[in-house]
XYZ file of C-alpha atoms in Angstrom:
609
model
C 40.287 -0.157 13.066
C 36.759 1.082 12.180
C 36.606 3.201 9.300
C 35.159 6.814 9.026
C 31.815 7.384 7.333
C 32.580 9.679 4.034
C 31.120 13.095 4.575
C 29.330 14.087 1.250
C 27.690 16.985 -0.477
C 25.218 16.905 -2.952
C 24.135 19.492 -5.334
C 21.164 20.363 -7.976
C 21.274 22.472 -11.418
C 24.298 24.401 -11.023
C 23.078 25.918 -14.709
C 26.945 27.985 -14.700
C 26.872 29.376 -11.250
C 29.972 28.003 -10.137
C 31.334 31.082 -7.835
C 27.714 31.260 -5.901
C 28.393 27.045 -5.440
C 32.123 26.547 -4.594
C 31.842 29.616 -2.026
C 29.097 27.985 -0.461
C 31.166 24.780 -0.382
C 34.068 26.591 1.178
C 31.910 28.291 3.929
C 30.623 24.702 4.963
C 33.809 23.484 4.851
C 35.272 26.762 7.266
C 32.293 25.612 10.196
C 31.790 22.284 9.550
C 34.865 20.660 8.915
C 36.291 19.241 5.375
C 33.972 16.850 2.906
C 35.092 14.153 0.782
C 32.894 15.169 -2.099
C 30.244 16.856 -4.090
C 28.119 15.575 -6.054
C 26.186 17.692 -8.767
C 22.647 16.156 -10.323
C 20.571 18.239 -13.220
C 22.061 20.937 -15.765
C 25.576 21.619 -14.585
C 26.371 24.316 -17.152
C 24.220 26.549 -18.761
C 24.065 28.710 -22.295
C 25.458 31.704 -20.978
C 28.053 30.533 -18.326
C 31.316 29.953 -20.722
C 33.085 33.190 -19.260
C 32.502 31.616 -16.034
C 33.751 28.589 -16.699
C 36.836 29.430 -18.654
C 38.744 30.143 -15.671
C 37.522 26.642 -13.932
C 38.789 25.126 -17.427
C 42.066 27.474 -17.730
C 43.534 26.234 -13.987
C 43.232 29.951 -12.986
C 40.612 28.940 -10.248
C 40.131 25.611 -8.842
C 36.963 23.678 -7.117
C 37.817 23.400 -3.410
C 36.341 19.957 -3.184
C 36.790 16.909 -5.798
C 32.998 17.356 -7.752
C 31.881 14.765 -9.758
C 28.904 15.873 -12.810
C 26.040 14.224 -15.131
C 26.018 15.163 -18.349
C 24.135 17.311 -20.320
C 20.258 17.416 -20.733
C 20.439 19.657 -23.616
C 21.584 20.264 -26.938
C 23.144 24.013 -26.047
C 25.359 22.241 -23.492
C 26.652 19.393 -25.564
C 29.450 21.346 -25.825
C 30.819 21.301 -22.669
C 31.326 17.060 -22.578
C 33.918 16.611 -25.134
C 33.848 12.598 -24.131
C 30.974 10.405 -24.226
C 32.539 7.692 -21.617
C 33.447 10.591 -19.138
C 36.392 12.529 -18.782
C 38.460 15.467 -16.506
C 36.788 18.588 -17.388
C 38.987 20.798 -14.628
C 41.125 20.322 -11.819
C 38.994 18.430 -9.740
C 35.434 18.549 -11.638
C 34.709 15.224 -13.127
C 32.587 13.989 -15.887
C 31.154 10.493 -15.056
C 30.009 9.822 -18.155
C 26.650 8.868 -19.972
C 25.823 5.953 -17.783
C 27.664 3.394 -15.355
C 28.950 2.811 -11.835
C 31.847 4.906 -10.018
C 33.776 2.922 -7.093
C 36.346 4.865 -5.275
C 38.945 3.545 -3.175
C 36.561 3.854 0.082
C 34.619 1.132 -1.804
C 31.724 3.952 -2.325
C 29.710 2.463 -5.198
C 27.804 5.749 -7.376
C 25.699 4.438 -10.277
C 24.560 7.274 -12.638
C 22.589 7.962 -15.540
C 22.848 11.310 -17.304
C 20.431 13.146 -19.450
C 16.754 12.309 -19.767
C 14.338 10.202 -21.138
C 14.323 9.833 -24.985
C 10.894 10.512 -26.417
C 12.017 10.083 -30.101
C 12.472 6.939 -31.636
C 16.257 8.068 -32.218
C 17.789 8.809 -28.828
C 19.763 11.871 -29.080
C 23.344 12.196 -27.016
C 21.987 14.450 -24.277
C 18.792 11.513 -23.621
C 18.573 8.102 -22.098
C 16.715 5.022 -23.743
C 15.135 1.683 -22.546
C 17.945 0.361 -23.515
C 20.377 2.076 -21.318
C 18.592 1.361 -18.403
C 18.372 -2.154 -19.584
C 22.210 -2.513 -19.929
C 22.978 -0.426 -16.668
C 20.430 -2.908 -15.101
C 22.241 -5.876 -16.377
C 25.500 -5.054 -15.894
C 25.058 -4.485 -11.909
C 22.432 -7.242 -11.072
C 24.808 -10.063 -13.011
C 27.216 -8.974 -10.217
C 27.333 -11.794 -7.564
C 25.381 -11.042 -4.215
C 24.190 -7.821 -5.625
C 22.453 -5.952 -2.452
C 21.948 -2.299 -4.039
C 24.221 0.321 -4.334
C 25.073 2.949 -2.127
C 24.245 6.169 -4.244
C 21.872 6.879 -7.554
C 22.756 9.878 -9.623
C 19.956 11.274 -11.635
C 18.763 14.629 -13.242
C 14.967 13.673 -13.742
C 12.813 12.775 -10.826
C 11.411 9.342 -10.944
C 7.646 8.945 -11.685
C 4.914 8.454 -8.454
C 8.369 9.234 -6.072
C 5.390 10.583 -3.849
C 3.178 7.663 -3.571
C 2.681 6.419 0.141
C 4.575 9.830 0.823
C 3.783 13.052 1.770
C 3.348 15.647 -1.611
C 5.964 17.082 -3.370
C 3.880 20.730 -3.738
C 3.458 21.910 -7.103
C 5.548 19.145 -9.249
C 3.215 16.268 -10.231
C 5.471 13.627 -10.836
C 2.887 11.634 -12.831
C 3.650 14.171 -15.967
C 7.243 15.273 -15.233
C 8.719 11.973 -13.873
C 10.344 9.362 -15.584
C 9.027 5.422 -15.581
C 12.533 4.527 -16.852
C 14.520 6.209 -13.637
C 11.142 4.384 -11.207
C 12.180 1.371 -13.165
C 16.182 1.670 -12.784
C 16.006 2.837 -8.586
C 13.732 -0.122 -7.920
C 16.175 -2.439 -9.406
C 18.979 -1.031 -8.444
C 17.690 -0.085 -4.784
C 20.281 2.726 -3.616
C 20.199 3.736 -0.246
C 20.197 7.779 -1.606
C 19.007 8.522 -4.751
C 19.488 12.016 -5.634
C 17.588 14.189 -8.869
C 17.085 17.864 -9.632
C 15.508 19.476 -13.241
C 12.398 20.570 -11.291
C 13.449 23.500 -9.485
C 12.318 22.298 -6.010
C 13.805 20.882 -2.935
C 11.813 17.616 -1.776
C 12.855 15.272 0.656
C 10.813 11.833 0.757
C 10.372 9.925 3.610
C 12.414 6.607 3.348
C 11.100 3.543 1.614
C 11.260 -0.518 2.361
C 13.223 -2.056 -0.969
C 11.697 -5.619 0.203
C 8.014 -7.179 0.758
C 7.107 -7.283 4.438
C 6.869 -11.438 5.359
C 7.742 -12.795 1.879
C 11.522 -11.551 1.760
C 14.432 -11.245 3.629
C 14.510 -7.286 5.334
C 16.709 -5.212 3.121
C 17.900 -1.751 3.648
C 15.989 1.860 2.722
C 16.173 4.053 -0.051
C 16.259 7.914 0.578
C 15.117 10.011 -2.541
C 16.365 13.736 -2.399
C 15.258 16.152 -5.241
C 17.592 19.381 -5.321
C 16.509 22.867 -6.291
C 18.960 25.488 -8.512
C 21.717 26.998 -7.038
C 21.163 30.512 -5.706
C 17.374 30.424 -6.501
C 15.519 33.484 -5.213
C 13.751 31.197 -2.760
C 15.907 30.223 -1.335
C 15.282 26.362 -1.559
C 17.560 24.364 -0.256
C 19.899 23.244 -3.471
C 23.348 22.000 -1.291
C 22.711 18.473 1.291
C 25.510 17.089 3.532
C 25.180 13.167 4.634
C 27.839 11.007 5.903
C 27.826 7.286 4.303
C 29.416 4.372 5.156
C 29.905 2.197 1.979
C 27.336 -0.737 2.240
C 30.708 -3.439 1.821
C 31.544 -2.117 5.199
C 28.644 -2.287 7.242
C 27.394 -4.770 9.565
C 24.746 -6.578 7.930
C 22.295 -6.280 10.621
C 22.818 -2.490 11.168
C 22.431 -1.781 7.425
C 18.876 -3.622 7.100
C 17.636 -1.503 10.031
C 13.948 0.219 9.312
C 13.240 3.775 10.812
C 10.038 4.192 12.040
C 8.675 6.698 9.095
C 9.672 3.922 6.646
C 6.613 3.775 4.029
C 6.032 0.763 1.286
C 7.733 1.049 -1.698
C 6.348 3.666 -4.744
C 7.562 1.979 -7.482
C 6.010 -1.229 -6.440
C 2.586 -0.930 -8.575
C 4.946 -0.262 -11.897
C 6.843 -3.575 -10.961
C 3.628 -5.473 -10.621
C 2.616 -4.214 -14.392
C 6.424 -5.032 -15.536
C 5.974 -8.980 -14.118
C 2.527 -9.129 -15.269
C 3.583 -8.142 -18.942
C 6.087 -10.524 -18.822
C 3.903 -13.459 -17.580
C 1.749 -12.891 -19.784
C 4.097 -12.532 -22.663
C 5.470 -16.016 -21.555
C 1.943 -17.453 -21.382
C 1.285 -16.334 -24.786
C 4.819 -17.549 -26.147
C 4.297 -20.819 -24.438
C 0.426 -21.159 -26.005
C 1.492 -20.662 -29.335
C 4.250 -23.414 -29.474
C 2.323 -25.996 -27.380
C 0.772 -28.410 -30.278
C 2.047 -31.920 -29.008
C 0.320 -32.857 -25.826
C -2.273 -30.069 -23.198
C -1.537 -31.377 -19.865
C -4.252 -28.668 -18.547
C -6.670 -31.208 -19.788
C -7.934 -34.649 -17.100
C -5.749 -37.483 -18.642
C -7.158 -39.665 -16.224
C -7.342 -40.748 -12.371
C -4.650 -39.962 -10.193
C -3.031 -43.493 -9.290
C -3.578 -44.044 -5.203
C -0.219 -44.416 -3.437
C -0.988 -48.244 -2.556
C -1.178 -48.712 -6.385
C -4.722 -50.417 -5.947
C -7.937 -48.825 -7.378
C -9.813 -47.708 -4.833
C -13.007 -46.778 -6.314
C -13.931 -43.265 -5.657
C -12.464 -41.835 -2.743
C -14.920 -41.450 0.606
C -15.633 -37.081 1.277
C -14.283 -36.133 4.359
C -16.891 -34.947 7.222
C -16.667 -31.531 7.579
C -15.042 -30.352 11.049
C -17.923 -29.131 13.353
C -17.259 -25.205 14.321
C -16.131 -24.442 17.764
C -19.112 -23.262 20.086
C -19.395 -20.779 21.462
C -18.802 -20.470 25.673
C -21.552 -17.805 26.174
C -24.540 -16.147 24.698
C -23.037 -14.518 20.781
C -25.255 -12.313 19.293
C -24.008 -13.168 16.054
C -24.614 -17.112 15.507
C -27.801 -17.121 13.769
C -29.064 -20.043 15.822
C -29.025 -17.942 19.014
C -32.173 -15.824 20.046
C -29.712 -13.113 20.814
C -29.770 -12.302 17.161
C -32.002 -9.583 16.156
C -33.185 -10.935 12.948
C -35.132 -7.900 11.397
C -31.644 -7.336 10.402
C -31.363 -10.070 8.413
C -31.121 -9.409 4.789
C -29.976 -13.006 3.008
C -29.343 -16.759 4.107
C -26.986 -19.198 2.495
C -26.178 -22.439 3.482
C -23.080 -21.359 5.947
C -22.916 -17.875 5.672
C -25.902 -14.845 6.449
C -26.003 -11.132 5.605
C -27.342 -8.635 7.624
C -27.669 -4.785 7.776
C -25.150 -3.258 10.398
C -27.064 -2.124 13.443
C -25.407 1.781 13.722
C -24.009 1.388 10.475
C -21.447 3.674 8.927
C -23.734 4.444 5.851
C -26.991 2.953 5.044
C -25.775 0.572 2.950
C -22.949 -0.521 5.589
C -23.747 -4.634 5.852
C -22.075 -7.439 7.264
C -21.229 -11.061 6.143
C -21.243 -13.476 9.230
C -20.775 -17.360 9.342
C -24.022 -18.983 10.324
C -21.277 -21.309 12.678
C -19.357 -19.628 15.465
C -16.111 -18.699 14.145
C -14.175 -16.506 15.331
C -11.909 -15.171 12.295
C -11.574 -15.987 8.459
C -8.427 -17.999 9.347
C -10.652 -20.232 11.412
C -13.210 -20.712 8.248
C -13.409 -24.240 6.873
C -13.124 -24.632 3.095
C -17.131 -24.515 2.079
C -17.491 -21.828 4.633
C -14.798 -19.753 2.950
C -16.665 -20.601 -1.070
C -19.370 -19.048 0.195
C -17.982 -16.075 1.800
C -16.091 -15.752 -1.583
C -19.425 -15.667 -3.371
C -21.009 -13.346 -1.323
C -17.984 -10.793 -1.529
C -18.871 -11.590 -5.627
C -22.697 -10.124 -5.492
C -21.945 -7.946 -2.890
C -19.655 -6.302 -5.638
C -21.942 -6.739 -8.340
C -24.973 -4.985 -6.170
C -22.608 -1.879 -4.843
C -21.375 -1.484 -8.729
C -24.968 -1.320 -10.041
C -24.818 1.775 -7.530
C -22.019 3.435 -8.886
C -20.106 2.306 -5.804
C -17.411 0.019 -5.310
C -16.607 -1.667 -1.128
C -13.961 -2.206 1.330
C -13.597 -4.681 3.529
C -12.222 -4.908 6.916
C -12.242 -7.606 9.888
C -10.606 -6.886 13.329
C -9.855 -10.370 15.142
C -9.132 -8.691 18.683
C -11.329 -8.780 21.381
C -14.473 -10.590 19.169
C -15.791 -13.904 19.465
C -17.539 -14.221 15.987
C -16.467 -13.374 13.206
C -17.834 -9.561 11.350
C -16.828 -9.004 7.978
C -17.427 -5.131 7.472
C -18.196 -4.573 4.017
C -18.934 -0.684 3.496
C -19.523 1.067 -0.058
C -17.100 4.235 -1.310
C -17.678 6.020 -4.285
C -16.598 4.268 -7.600
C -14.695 7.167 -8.236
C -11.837 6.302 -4.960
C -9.208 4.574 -6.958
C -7.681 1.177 -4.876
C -4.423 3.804 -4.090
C -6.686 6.497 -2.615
C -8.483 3.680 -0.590
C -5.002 1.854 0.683
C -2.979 5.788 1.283
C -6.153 6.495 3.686
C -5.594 3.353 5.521
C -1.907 3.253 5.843
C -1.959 6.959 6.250
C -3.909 7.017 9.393
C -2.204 3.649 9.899
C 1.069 5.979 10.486
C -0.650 8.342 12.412
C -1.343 5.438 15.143
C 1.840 3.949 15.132
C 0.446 0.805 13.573
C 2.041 -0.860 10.722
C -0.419 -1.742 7.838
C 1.087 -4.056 5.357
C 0.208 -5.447 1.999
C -0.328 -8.621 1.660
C 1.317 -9.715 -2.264
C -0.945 -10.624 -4.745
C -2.674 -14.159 -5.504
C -1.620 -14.288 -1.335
C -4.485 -15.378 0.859
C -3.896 -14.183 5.122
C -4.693 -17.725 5.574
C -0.488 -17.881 4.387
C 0.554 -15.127 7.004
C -1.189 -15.672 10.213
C -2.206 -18.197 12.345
C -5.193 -19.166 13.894
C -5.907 -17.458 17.545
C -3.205 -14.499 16.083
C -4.982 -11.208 16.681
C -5.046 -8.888 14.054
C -6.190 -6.500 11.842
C -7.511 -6.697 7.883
C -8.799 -4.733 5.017
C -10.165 -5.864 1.532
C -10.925 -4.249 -1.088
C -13.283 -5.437 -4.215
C -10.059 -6.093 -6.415
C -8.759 -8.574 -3.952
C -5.982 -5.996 -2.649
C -5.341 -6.802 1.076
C -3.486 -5.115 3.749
C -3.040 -6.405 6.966
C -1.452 -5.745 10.811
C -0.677 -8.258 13.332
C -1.784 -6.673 16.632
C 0.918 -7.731 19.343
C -0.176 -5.218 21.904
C -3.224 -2.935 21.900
C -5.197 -1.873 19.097
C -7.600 0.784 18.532
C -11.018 -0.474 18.535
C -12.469 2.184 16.179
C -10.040 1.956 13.801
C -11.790 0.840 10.651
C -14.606 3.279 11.627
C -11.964 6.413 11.998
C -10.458 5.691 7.891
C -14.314 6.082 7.087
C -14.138 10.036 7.842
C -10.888 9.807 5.528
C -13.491 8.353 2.921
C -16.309 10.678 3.645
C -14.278 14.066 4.714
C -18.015 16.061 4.123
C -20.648 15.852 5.880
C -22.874 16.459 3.457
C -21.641 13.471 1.540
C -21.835 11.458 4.292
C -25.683 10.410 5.392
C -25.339 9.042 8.452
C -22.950 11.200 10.261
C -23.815 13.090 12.927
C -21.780 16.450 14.276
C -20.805 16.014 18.314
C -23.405 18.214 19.496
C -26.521 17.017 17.201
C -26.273 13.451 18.159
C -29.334 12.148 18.444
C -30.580 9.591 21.324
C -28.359 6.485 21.740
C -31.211 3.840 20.827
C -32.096 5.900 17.804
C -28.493 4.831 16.215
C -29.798 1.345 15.953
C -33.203 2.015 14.629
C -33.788 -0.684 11.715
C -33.041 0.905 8.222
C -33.274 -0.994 5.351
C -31.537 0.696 2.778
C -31.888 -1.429 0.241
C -34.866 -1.268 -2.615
C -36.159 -3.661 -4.768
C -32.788 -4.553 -6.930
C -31.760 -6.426 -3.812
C -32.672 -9.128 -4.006
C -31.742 -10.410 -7.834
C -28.047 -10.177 -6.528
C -28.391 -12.659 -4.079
C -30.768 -15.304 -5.210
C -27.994 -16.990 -6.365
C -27.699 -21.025 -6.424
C -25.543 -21.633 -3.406
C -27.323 -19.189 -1.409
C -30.249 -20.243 -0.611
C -33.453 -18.621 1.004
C -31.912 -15.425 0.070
C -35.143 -13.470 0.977
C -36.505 -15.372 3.511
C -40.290 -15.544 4.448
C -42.583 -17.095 7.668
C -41.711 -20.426 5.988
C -38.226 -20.533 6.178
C -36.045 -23.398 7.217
C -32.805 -23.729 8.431
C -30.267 -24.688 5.603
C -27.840 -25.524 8.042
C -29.609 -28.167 10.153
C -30.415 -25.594 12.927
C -33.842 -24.464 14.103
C -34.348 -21.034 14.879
C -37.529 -18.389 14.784
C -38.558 -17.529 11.070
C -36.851 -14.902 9.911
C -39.788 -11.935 8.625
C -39.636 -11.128 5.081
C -36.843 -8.124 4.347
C -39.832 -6.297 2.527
C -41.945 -5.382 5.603
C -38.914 -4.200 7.899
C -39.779 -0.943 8.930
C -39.844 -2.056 12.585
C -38.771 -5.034 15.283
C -41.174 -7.449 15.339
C -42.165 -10.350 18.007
C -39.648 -10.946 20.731
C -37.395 -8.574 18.919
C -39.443 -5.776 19.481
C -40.514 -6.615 23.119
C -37.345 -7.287 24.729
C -35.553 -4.439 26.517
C -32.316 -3.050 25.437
C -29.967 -3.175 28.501
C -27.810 -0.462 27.027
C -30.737 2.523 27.054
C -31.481 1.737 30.775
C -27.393 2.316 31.164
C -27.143 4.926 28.608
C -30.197 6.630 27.461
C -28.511 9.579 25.266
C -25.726 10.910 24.054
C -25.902 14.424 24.023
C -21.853 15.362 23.442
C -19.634 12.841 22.124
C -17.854 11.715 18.768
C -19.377 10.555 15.448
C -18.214 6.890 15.898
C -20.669 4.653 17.422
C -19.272 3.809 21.086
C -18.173 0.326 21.983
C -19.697 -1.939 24.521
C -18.222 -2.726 28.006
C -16.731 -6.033 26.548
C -14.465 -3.914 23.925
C -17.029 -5.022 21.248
C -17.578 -2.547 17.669
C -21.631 -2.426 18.668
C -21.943 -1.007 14.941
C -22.208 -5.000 14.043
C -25.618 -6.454 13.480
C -25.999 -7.795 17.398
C -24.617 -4.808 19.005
C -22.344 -6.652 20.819
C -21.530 -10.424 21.350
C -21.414 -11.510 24.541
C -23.211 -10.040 28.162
C-alpha cells in the first residue's frame, strides 16, 4: 500500500508568543484536517516570555501538535536549552539540538543547524562555526548514495538566496546572509529549506541542485524565509506542505523540474570554494615537486609502429562547405558591402554591423562559409579567439566591456554579435538579463561550466542559441522548435533601459526612413587600428592595394579612414528592400528581419535573395 505524504507546518520567530501560535495551529487543524508536525526556525523564546512559558513547561497547557525547535541565537535565551545535544523541553515541544539530522519513523530526514554564524574567533554556544558545518557536512555526505535530504532547518537566511530569483524587498542578503548556511544547503541539497531572523516572509522560486548536460537531473530545492508570529503586517509566519520522504519516492517523479525552476544561487560561491582548493593543491604539489618536471618536452613521442618517422606530414586543412546561393557574408562574394569592412585576417574579417545596436556594435565573420562556430576548423577558431582578445582590449580602453551572442537558426553564415555594455554591468547583471527575459519566453538559457567549450554540447547542424561574454562565461539554448529571431536584440533594451543612454535607439513614432538605419557609420577613431594590427591578422586596415590572404580575389577593400559613404558598385547598386519598404513610420526599435527570417542588423543585411 502507498503511503500518505506527511502534512507539515512550519513556523518563524515565535520570540514567546506561544498562545497567538498554537491557536493558530488549532484553527488550521479545525478546517483543514490534522498535521503531523510543526516545525519552528529563528528565536523561539524571547526575554520577556518566561510567564508564558511556565505553563507550556509546568504540563498545565500542552502544544496541540508535536513541535520540534532550533536553539537559541542569543545569550538572553541560553537559558531556556538546558542540553546542548537536544532535549524535551515540554510535552510535545522538542529541542533538536545544536546541529545534526532528525529521522522519524516515516523515514523523514530534518538536518538542522541552530544559532548563527560565529564572527569571533571563539564561537560562543548560541553561534555556529566553519567547523560545524564542516562536520554536519561530513557526517551526511560519508553516508552511502547520499541524494539530499528532505528538510533544512535554519534561523539565518543563506547569502545571494535571491540570485537568478526574483528580490526579497528590503533584506539584502549580501550583508545579512550567511556564506556558511549557502555553503551547507548546496551540499546538503534539501528539497525545503526553511530560515526566519529577518522579519519577512519570502518565498523563492525553486532551484536545479545539478548542472544542466554534465550531471545526472537531481531534484529542487525550495527556500522559504518565515516572518514573526503575530507581526502587525501581517506577513505570512505559519506554511503547510505535504512531503513524501525522498526514500519513498519514485526516482523518476522525485527528479522532476517545474517550469519556474532557475539555476542554482549558490553556484558562483562553489566555483570560488573548488578554485581555492585547486589552487591550494597546485601550490602544495609545486612546493614538494624537486625530483623530476614532467611539464617540461623530455623528448619525441615514440610513433605506434615503433619506427622513427621523421617529422610527421601537416594535415591539409578541410576546405569549408560552399555556399548553395548568393551569402552576403563570405567576403569573396560581391554581395558583401565592403565599406563595412573594418579588419582582415587570414580566415576571419571584422566589419561594422549594418543597423547596429550601438555604434560600436561589430561583427566577427569567417572569411569561409560556415555556418556556426561548431562548424569552425581549428585555425579558423585561433583566430576568432584572437580577435575576441583585441576586441576586448579595444572596448576596455573605452571603459566598456562586450557580449557575445550567435543564433545558428535560420542563417547560412556564421555572425558573431559582439556589442559593448558599460564596464560597470557585472558578468551576473549581464547573465540575470539574459536568462531573465530567457524565462519570460519560455526558453531555457543554460550555462555552459567553465573551461567547457559548446563545441562539447552540441553538434554540428543542431540549431541553437549562444551568448559570450569577455570572461569566457557562456550560456547557451538548444532551439528544438521555434525561436525568436530578435532575441539577442530584445536583452539589449535590458542593457540600455534609457534612452538617453542608448544612441542609436529610436522611439516607435520617430523612426526615421528604413534605408537611413543602414547608413555607413564608422564609429571608430583613430585608436582602432593599434588593436588589430596584430601578427596573425593581417591587412588589418586595408588600402587600394590589398590582397587576398586567403587565396581569394575580390574588389579592394577602401581604406576604413575615408568611409563616410558607399563607394563604386557599392554605392550604385539599388537596395531591393527600399523599393519594397521605403519607411517605417510606426513600428518597434528593433531593426526588422528580412523575408528569409534573417537578423538584417548583420553587416550584409541579409544572406541569401
Amino acid at each position: 500500500m502507498e503511503e500518505p505524504p506527511l502534512r507539515v507546518l512550519a513556523c518563524g520567530d515565535v520570540e514567546g508568543r506561544l498562545e497567538t501560535l498554537f491557536g493558530r495551529v488549532r484553527a488550521i487543524q479545525s478546517k483543514s484536517g490534522r498535521f503531523d508536525m510543526l516545525l519552528c526556525v529563528g528565536d523561539f523564546f524571547s526575554s520577556t516570555s518566561d510567564a508564558e512559558w511556565a505553563e507550556y513547561r509546568s504540563g498545565a497547557k500542552k502544544a496541540p501538535i508535536p513541535t520540534f525547535v532550533l536553539g537559541a541565537n542569543n545569550q538572553e535565551t541560553m537559558h531556556c536549552f538546558p542540553h546542548v545535544t537536544g532535549c524535551e523541553l515540554a510535552e510535545n515541544i522538542t529541542y533538536l539540538g545544536r546541529r545534526g539530522l532528525f529521522s522519524g519513523t516515516s523515514g523523514l530526514q530534518i538536518a538542522y543547524l541552530s544559532g548563527t554564524e560565529s564572527q569571533d574567533e571563539s564561537t560562543p554556544a548560541y553561534s555556529f562555526s566553519s567547523k560545524d558545518v564542516t562536520e554536519l557536512k561530513s557526517s551526511l555526505l560519508s553516508t552511502p548514495n547520499f541524494k539530499g535530504v528532505d528538510i533544512l532547518l535554519t534561523s539565518p537566511w543563506p547569502r545571494g538566496v535571491e540570485s537568478f530569483a526574483s528580490s526579497p524587498g528590503e533584506i539584502d542578503t549580501k550583508k545579512c546572509g550567511s556564506s556558511l548556511i549557502s555553503d551547507l544547503a548546496a551540499s546538503l541539497k534539501p528539497r525545503y529549506h526553511f530560515a526566519a531572523l529577518e522579519k519577512a516572509y519570502y518565498e523563492r522560486l525553486p532551484y536545479r541542485n545539478h548542472t544542466v548536460l554534465q550531471e545526472t537531473p537531481q531534484h529542487v530545492t525550495r527556500f522559504i524565509a518565515l516572518a514573526e508570529v503575530g507581526n502587525t503586517g501581517k506577513k505570512k509566519y505559519l506554511y503547510a506542505f505535504s512531503i513524501l520522504p525522498m526514500s519513498l519516492m519514485d526516482p523518476a517523479e522525485l527528479v522532476k523540474q517545474p517550469q519556474d525552476v532557475t539555476e542554482n544561487p549558490y553556484r558562483k560561491l562553489r566555483k570560488g570554494a573548488q578554485k581555492t582548493k585547486v589552487l591550494g593543491c597546485a601550490e602544495e604539489e609545486t612546493a614538494c615537486q624537486f625530483f623530476f618536471d614532467l611539464n617540461k618536452h623530455q623528448g619525441k613521442k615514440r610513433p605506434s609502429d615503433g619506427k622513427d618517422r621523421g617529422s610527421s606530414q601537416t594535415k591539409q586543412a578541410k576546405k569549408p562547405p560552399q555556399p548553395t546561393g548568393p551569402c552576403w557574408f563570405c567576403l569573396a562574394s560581391p554581395e558583401v558591402e565592403k565599406h563595412l569592412v573594418v579588419s582582415i585576417g587570414t580566415h576571419c574579417y571584422l566589419a561594422l554591423a549594418k543597423g547596429g545596436l550601438l555604434p560600436d556594435h561589430v561583427l566577427i565573420l569567417p572569411i569561409g562559409h560556415y555556418q556556426s562556430v561548431v562548424d569552425l576548423s581549428l585555425e579558423v577558431m585561433e583566430e576568432v579567439t584572437k580577435y575576441k582578445s583585441a576586441l576586448k582590449e579595444f572596448f576596455r580602453s573605452k571603459g566598456k566591456r562586450y557580449v557575445l551572442f550567435e543564433r545558428n537558426y535560420k542563417s547560412q553564415h556564421l555572425q558573431l554579435q559582439v556589442i559593448p555594455v558599460p564596464l560597470n554591468y557585472t558578468s551576473e547583471d549581464i547573465k540575470e538579463c539574459f536568462i531573465t527575459q530567457a524565462q519570460e519566453q519560455q526558453i531555457e538559457l543554460l550555462e555552459i561550466p567553465e573551461h567547457s567549450d559548446i563545441t562539447q554540447v552540441v553538434q554540428p547542424g543542431t540549431p541553437y542559441f549562444y551568448v559570450e561574454l569577455d570572461t569566457g562565461e557562456k550560456l547557451f539554448h538548444r532551439i528544438r522548435g521555434s525561436f525568436p529571431l530578435q532575441f539577442g536584440r530584445w536583452v539589449r533594451h535590458f542593457l540600455y533601459p534609457s534612452i538617453s543612454h542608448c544612441p542609436t535607439f529610436f522611439p516607435p513614432l520617430f523612426l526615421p526612413p528604413f534605408s537611413s538605419l543602414f547608413l555607413p557609420y564608422p564609429p571608430f577613431p583613430s585608436p582602432f587600428p593599434p588593436f588589430f594590427l596584430l601578427s596573425s591578422v593581417q591587412g588589418a586596415v586595408p588600402g587600394a592595394d590589398a590582397v587576398c590572404p586567403a587565396g581569394r580575389c575580390w574588389p579592394a577593400v577602401p581604406c576604413w579612414r575615408s568611409l563616410s559613404a558607399p563607394t563604386g558598385a557599392a554605392a550604385r547598386r539599388p537596395d531591393p528592400r527600399r523599393r519594397r519598404r521605403p519607411a517605417l513610420s510606426v513600428a518597434t526599435s528593433s531593426p526588422s528581419t528580412s523575408p528569409c527570417g534573417t537578423d538584417v542588423g548583420a553587416a550584409g543585411g541579409r544572406e541569401a535573395r
